[in-house]
PDB file of C-alpha atoms in Angstrom:
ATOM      1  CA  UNK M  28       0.233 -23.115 -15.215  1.00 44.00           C
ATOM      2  CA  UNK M  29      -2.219 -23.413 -12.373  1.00 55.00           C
ATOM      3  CA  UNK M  30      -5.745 -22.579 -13.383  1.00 65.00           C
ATOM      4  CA  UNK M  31      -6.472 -20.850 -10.171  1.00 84.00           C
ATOM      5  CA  UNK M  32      -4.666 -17.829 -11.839  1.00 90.00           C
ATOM      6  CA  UNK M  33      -6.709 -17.334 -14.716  1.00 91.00           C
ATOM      7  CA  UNK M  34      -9.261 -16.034 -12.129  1.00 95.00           C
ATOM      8  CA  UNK M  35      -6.949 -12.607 -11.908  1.00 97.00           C
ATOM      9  CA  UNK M  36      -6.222 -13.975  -7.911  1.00 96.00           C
ATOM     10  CA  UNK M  37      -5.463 -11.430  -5.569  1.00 97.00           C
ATOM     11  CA  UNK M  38      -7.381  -8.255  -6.840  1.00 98.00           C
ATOM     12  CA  UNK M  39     -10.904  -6.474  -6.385  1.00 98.00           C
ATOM     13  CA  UNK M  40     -11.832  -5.479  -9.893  1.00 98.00           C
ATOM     14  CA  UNK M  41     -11.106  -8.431 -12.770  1.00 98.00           C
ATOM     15  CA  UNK M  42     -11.736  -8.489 -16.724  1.00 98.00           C
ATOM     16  CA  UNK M  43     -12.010 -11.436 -18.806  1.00 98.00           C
ATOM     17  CA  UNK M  44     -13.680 -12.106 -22.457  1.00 98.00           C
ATOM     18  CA  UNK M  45     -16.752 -13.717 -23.650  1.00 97.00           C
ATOM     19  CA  UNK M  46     -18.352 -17.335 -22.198  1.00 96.00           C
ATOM     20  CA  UNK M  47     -15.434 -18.771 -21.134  1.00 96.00           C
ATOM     21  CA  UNK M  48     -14.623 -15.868 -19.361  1.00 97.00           C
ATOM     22  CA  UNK M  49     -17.615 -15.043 -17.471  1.00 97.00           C
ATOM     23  CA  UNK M  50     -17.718 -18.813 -16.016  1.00 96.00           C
ATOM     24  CA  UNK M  51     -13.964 -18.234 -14.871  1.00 96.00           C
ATOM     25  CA  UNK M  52     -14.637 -15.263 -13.202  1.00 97.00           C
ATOM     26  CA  UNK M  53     -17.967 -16.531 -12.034  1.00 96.00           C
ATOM     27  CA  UNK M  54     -16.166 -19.141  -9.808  1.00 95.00           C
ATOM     28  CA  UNK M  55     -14.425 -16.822  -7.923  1.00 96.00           C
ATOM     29  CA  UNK M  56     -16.034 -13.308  -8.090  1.00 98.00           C
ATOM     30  CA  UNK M  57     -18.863 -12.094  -5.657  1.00 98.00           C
ATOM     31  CA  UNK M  58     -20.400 -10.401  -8.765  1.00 98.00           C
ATOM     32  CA  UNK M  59     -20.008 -10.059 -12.504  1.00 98.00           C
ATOM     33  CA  UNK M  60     -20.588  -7.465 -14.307  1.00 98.00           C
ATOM     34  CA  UNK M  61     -21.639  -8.015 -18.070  1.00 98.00           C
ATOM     35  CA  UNK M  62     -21.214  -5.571 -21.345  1.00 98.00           C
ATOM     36  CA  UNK M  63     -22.566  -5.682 -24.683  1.00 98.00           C
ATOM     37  CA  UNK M  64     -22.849  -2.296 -25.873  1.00 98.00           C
ATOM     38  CA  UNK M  65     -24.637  -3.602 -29.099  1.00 98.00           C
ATOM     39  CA  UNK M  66     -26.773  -4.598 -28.495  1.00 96.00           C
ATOM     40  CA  UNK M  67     -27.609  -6.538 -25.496  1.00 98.00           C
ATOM     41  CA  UNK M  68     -26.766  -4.686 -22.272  1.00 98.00           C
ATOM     42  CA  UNK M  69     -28.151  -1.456 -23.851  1.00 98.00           C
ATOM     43  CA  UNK M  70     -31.700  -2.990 -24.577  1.00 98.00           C
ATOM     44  CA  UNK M  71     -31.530  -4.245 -20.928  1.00 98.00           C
ATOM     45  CA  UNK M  72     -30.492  -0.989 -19.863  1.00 98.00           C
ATOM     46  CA  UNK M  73     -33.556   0.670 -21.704  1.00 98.00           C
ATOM     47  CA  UNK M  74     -36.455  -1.421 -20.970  1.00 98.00           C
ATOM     48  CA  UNK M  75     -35.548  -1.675 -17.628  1.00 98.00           C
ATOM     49  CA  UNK M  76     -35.575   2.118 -16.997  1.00 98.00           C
ATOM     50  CA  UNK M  77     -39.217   1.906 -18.502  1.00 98.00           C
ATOM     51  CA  UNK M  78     -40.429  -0.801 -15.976  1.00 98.00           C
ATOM     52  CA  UNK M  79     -40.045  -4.279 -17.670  1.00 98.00           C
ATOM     53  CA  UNK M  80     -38.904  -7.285 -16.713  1.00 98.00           C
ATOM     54  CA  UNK M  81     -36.129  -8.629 -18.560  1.00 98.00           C
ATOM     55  CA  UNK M  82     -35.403 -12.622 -18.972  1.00 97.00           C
ATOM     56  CA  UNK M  83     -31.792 -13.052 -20.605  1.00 97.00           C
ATOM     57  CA  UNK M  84     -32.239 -16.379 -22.976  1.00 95.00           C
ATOM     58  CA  UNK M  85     -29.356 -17.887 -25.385  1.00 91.00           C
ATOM     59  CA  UNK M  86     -30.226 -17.019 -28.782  1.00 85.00           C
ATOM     60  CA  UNK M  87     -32.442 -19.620 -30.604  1.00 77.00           C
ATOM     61  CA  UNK M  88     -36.136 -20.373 -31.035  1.00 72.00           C
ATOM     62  CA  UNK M  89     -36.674 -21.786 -27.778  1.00 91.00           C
ATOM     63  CA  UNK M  90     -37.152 -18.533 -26.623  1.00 92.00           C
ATOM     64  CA  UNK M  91     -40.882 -18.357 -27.650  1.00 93.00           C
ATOM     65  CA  UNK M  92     -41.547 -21.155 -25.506  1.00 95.00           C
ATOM     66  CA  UNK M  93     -39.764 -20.170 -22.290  1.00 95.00           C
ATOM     67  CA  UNK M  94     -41.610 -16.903 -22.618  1.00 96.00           C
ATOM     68  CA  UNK M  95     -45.011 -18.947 -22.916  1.00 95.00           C
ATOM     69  CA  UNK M  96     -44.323 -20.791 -19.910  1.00 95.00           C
ATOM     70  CA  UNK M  97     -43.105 -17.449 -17.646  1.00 95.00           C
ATOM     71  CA  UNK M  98     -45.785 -15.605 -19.278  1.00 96.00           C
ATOM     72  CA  UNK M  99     -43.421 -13.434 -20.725  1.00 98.00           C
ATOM     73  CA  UNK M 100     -43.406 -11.874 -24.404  1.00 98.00           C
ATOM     74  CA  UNK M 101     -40.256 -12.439 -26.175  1.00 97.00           C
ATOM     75  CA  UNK M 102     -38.269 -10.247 -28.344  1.00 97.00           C
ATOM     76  CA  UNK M 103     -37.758 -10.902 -31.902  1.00 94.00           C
ATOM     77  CA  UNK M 104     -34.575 -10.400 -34.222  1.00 92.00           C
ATOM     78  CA  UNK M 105     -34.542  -6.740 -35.815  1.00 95.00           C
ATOM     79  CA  UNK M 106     -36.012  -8.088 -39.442  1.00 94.00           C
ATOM     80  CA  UNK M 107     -38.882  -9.549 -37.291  1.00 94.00           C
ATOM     81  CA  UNK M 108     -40.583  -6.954 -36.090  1.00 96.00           C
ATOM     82  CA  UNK M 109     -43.754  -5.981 -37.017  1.00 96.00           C
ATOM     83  CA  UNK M 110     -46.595  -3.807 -35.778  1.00 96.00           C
ATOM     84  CA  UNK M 111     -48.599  -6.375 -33.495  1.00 96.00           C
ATOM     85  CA  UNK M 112     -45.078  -7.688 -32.564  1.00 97.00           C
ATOM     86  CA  UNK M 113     -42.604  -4.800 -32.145  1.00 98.00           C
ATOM     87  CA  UNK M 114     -40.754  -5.643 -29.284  1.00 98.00           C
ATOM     88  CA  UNK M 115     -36.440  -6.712 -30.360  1.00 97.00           C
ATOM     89  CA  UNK M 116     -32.936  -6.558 -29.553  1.00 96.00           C
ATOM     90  CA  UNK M 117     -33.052  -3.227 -30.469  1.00 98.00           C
ATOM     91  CA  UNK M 118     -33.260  -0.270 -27.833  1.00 98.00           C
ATOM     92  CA  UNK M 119     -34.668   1.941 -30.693  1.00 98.00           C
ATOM     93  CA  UNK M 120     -37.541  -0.816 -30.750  1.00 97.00           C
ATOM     94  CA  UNK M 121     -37.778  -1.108 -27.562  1.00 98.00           C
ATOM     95  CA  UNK M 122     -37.833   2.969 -26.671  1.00 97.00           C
ATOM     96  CA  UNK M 123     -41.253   2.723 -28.324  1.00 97.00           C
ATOM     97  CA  UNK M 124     -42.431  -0.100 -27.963  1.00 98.00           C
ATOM     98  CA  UNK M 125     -45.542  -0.428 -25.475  1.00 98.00           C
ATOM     99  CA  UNK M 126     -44.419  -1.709 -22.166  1.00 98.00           C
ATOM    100  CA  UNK M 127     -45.041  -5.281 -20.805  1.00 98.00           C
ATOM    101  CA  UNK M 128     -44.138  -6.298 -17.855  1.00 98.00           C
ATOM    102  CA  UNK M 129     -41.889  -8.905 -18.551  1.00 98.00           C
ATOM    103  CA  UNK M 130     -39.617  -9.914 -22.039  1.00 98.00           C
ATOM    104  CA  UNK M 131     -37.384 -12.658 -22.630  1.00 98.00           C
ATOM    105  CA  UNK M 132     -34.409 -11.197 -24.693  1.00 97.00           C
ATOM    106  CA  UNK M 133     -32.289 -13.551 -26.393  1.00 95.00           C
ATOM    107  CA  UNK M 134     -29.451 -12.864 -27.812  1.00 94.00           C
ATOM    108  CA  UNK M 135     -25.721 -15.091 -29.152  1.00 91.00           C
ATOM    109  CA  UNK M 136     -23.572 -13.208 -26.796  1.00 95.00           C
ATOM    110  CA  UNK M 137     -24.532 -10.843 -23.646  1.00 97.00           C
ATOM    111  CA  UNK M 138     -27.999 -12.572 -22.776  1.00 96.00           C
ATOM    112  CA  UNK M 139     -26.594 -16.315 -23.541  1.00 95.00           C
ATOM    113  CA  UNK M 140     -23.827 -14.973 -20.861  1.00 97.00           C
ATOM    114  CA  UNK M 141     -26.530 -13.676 -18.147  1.00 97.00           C
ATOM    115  CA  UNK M 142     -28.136 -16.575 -18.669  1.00 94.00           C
ATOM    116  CA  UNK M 143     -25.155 -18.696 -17.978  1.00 94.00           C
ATOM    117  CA  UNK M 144     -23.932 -16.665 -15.159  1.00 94.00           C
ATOM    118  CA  UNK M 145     -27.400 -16.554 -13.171  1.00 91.00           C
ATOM    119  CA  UNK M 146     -27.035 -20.087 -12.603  1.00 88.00           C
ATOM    120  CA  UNK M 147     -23.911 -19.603 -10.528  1.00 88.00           C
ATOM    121  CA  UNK M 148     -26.579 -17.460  -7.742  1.00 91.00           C
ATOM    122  CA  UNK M 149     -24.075 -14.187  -8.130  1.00 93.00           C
ATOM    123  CA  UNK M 150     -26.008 -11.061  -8.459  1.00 96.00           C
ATOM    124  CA  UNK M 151     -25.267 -10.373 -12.299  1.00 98.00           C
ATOM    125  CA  UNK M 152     -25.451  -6.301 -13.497  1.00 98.00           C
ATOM    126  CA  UNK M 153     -26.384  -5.520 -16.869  1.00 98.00           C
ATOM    127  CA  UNK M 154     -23.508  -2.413 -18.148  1.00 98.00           C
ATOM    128  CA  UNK M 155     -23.181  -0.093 -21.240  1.00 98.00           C
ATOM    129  CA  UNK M 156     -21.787   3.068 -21.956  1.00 98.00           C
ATOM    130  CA  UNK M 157     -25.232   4.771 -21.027  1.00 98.00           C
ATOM    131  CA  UNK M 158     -25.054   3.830 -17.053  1.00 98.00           C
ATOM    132  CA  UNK M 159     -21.042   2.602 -16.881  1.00 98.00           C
ATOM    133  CA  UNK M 160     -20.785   5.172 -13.835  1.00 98.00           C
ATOM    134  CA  UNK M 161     -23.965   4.083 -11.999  1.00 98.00           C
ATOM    135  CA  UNK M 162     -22.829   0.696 -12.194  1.00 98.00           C
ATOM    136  CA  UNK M 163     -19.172   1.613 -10.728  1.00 98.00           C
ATOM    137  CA  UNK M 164     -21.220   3.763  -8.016  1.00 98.00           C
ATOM    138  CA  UNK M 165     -23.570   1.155  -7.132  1.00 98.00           C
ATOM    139  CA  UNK M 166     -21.084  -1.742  -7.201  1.00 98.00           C
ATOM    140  CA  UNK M 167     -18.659   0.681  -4.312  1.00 98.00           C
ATOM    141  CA  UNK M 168     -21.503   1.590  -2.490  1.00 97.00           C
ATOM    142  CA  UNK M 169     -22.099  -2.122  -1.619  1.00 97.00           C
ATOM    143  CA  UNK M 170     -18.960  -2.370  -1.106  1.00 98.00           C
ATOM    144  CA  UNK M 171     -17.514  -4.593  -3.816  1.00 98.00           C
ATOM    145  CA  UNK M 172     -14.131  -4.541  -5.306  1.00 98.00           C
ATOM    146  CA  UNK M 173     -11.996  -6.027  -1.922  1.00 98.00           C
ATOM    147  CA  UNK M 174      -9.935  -8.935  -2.578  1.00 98.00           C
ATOM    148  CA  UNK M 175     -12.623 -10.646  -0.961  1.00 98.00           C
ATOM    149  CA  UNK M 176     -15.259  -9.345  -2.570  1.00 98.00           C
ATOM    150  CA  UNK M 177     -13.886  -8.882  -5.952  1.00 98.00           C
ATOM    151  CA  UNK M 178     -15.802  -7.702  -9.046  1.00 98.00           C
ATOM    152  CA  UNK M 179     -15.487  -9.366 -12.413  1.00 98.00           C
ATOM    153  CA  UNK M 180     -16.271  -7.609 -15.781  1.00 98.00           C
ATOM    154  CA  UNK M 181     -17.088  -9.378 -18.547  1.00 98.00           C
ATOM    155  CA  UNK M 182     -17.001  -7.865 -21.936  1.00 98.00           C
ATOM    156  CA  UNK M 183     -19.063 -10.191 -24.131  1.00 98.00           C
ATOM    157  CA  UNK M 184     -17.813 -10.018 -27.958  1.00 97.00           C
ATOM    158  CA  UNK M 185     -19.464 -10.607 -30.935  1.00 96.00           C
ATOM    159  CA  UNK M 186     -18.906 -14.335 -32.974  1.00 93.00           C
ATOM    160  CA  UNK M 187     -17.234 -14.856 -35.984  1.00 94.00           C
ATOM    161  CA  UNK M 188     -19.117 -17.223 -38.585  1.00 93.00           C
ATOM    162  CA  UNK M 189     -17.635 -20.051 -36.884  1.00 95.00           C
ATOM    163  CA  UNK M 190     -18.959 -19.561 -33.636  1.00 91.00           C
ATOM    164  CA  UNK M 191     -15.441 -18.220 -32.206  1.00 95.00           C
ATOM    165  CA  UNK M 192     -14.871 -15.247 -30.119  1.00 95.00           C
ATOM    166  CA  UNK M 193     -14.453 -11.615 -31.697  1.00 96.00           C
ATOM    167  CA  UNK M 194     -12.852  -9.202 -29.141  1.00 96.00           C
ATOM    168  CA  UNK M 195     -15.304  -6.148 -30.383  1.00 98.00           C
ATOM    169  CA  UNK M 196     -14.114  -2.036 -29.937  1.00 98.00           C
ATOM    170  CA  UNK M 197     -17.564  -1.630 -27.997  1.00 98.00           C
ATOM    171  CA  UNK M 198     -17.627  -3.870 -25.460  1.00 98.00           C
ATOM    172  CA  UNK M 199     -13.801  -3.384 -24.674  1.00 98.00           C
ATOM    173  CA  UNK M 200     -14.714   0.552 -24.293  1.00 98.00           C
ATOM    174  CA  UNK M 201     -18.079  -0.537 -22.223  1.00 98.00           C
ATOM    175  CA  UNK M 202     -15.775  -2.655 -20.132  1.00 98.00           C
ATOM    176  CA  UNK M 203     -13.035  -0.194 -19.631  1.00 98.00           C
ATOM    177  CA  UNK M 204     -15.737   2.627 -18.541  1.00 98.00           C
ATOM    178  CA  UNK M 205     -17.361   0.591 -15.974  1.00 98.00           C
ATOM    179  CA  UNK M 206     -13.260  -0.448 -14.969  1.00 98.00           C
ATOM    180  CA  UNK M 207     -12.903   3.733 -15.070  1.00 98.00           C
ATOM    181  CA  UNK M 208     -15.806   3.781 -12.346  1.00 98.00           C
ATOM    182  CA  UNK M 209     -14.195   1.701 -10.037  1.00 97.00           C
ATOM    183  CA  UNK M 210     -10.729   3.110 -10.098  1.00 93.00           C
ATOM    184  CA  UNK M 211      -8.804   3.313  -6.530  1.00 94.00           C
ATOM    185  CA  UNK M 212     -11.004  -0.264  -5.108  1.00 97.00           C
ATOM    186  CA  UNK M 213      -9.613  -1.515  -2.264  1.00 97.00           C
ATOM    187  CA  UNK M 214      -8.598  -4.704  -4.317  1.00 98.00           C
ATOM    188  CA  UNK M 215      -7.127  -2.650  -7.071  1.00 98.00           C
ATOM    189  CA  UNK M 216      -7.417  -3.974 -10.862  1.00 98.00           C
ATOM    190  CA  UNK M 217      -5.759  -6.472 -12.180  1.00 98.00           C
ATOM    191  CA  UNK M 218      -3.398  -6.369 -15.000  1.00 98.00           C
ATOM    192  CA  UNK M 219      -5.794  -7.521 -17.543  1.00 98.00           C
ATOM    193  CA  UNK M 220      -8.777  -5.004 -15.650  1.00 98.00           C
ATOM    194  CA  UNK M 221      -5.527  -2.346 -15.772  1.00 97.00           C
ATOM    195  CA  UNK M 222      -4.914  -2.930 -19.630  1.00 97.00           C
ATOM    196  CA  UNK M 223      -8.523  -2.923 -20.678  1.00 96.00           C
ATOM    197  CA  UNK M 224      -8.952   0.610 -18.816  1.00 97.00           C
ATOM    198  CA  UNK M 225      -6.019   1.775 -21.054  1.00 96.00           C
ATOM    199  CA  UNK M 226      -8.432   1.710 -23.964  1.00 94.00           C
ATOM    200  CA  UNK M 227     -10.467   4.148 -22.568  1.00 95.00           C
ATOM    201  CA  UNK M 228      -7.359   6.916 -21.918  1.00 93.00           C
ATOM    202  CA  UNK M 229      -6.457   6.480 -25.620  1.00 94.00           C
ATOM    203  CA  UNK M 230     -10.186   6.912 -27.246  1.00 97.00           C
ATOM    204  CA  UNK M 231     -10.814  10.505 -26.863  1.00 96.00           C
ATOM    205  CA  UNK M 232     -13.988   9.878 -28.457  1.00 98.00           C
ATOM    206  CA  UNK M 233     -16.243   7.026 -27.587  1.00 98.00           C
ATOM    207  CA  UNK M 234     -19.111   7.869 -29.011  1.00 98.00           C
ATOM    208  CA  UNK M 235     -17.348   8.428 -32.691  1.00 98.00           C
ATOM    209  CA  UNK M 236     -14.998   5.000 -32.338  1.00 98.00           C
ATOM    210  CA  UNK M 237     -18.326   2.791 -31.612  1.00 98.00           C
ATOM    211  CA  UNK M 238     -19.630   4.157 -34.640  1.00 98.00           C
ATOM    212  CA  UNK M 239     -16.959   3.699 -36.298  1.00 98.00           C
ATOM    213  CA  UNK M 240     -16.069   0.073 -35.276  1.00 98.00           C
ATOM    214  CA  UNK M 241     -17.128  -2.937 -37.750  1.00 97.00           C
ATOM    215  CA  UNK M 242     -20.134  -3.492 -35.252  1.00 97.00           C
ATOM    216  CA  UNK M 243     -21.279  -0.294 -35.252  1.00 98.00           C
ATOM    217  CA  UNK M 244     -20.936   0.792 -39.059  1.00 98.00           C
ATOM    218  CA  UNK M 245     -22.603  -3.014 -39.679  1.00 97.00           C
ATOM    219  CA  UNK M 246     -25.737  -1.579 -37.480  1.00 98.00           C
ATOM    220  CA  UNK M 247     -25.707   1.368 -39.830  1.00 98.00           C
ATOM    221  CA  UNK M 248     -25.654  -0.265 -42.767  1.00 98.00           C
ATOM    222  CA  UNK M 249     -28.314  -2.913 -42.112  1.00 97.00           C
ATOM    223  CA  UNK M 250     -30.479   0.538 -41.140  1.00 97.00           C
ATOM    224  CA  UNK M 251     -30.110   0.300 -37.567  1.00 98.00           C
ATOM    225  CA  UNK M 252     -28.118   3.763 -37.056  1.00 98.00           C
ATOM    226  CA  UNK M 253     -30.755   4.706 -34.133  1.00 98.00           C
ATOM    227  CA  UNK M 254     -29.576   1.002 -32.083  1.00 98.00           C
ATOM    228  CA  UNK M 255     -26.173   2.768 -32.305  1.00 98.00           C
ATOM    229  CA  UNK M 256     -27.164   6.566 -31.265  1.00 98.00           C
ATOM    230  CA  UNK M 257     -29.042   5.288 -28.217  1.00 98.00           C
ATOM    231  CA  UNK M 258     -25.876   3.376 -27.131  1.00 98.00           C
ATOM    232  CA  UNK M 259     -23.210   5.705 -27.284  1.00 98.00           C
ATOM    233  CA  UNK M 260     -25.113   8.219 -25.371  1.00 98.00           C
ATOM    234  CA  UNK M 261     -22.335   7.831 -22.485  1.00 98.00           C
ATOM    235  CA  UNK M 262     -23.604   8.600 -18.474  1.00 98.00           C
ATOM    236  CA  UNK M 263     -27.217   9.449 -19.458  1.00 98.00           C
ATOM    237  CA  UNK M 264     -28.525   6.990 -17.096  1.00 98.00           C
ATOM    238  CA  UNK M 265     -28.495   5.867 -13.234  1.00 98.00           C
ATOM    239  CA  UNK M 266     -30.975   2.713 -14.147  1.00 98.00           C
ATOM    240  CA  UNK M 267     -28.897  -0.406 -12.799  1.00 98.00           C
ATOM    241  CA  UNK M 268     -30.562  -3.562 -14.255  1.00 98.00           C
ATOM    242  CA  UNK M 269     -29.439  -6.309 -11.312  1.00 98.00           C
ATOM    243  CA  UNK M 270     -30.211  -9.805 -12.398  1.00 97.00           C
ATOM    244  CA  UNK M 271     -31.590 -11.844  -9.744  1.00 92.00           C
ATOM    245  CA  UNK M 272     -33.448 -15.267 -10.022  1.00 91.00           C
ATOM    246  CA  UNK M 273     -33.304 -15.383 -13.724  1.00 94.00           C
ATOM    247  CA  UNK M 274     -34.878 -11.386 -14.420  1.00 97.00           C
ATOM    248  CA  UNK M 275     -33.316  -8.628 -15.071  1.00 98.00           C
ATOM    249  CA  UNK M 276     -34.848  -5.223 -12.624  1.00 97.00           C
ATOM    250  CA  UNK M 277     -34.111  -1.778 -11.898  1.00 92.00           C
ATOM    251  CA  UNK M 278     -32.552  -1.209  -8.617  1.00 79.00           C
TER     252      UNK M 278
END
C-alpha cells in the first residue's frame, strides 16, 4: 500500500490517532487540530481564556528547566500541587490558580503532540468539548477544510503501561464534535473523519459517557471529579487557543 494514502488524500477534514497520527497528518494538512479532553486540551482551553501563555512540553522533568530558560512557570502533576505551587494539568487547578503570564504544561499525550506538531510550522488549535464549535467556526471562517487546505484532527489517547496507544471514549467524542462543526467543508470528511463523527450521533449524552468512560471514572476516583465537570461542560466557550511559535494564545 502506498503511504501517501494514510494521509486520508483527497478530502478537507481528516482524523487520525495519537503521535503517529498527528505527524502523518502533519505532512500533508494546512492545520491540525488536537483533542485531549482529559486533560490536556481542556487545561489549554482554560488558562488561555484567563490570559496565559501556554508552552506544550512532553511529559518529563525537563519541563522545569525549559520553563527556567523561557521564564515560564511550569505545571506540576495533580499530587504535586501545593499552595506556593498550585498551578497543574488540572483545569480545576488551574480555574483558581493566580494567573501568570506564561506556563509550560507537560503532559504524555496532547502537549507531547503540540509539541511535536509545532515543529512542522502548521498553526496547531488546542480542542475539547468546551469550545468544539468555536474551533469548527474559526477553522471555516479561514477558510480551511478544501482539498487544498485540508484540516486534520487528531484525537490524542491515553497510554497503556507499556507506552502503547489507548483509543480513549473522550477524545474520540472531542474529535467527533469538532468533525460535527465542520460538517458540509468543501473537501468533505474522510471515511475515517466520517466514522469518528458517527460516535457522536450514537452518544446521546456526552457529558454522562465521559464520566462514565475508564478515564473519566479513574479522574473520579483519584479525587479529581471537578477535572471531569469542567470538561464535559460542552459549547461553553468561544476561547480558541492557536499555537504559534511554540505558545499556546487566545485568538
Amino acid at each position: 500500500m502506498s503511504a501517501a494514502v494514510h494521509t486520508q488524500p483527497g478530502t478537507g477534514a481528516r482524523f487520525d490517532w495519537g503521535l503517529a497520527g498527528a505527524a502523518e497528518l502533519g505532512r500533508v494538512c494546512a492545520v491540525l487540530v488536537v483533542v485531549d479532553v482529559l486533560s490536556f486540551t481542556t487545561s489549554v482551553e482554560v488558562a488561555v481564556a484567563r490570559g496565559v501563555r501556554v508552552h506544550p512540553f512532553p511529559w518529563g522533568e525537563q519541563a522545569a528547566d525549559y520553563a527556567l530558560r523561557v521564564g515560564a512557570v511550569a505545571a506540576v502533576g495533580r499530587r504535586q500541587v501545593t499552595p506556593d505551587h498550585p498551578w497543574s494539568l488540572s483545569p480545576a487547578a488551574l480555574r483558581t490558580a493566580p494567573v501568570v503570564s506564561d506556563l509550560v504544561l507537560p503532559s504524555p499525550n496532547g502537549s507531547a503532540i503540540c509539541a511535536a506538531a509545532s515543529a512542522t510550522g502548521l498553526p496547531v488549535v488546542a480542542a475539547c468539548l468546551r469550545n468544539a464549535d468555536a474551533v469548527g467556526h474559526w477553522l471555516r471562517e479561514r477558510g480551511y477544510g478544501t482539498v487544498d487546505a485540508p484540516i486534520g484532527v487528531v484525537a490524542s489517547g491515553e497510554r497503556w503501561p507499556d507506552g502503547s496507544l489507548r483509543p480513549s471514549v473522550e477524545d474520540q467524542l472531542g474529535a467527533a464534535s469538532v468533525l460535527d462543526a465542520l460538517s458540509g467543508v468543501p473537501g468533505g470528511l474522510s471515511v475515517e473523519a466520517a466514522m469518528a463523527l458517527a460516535a457522536l450521533a450514537s452518544t446521546p449524552d456526552v457529558p454522562a459517557a465521559v464520566r462514565g468512560c475508564v478515564s473519566g471514572r479513574e479522574l473520579v476516583e483519584r479525587g479529581f471529579a471537578g477535572d471531569v465537570d469542567i470538561a464535559v461542560e460542552v459549547g461553553v466557550s468561544a476561547v480558541v487557543p492557536v499555537l504559534r511559535h511554540g505558545v499556546f494564545s487566545a485568538i
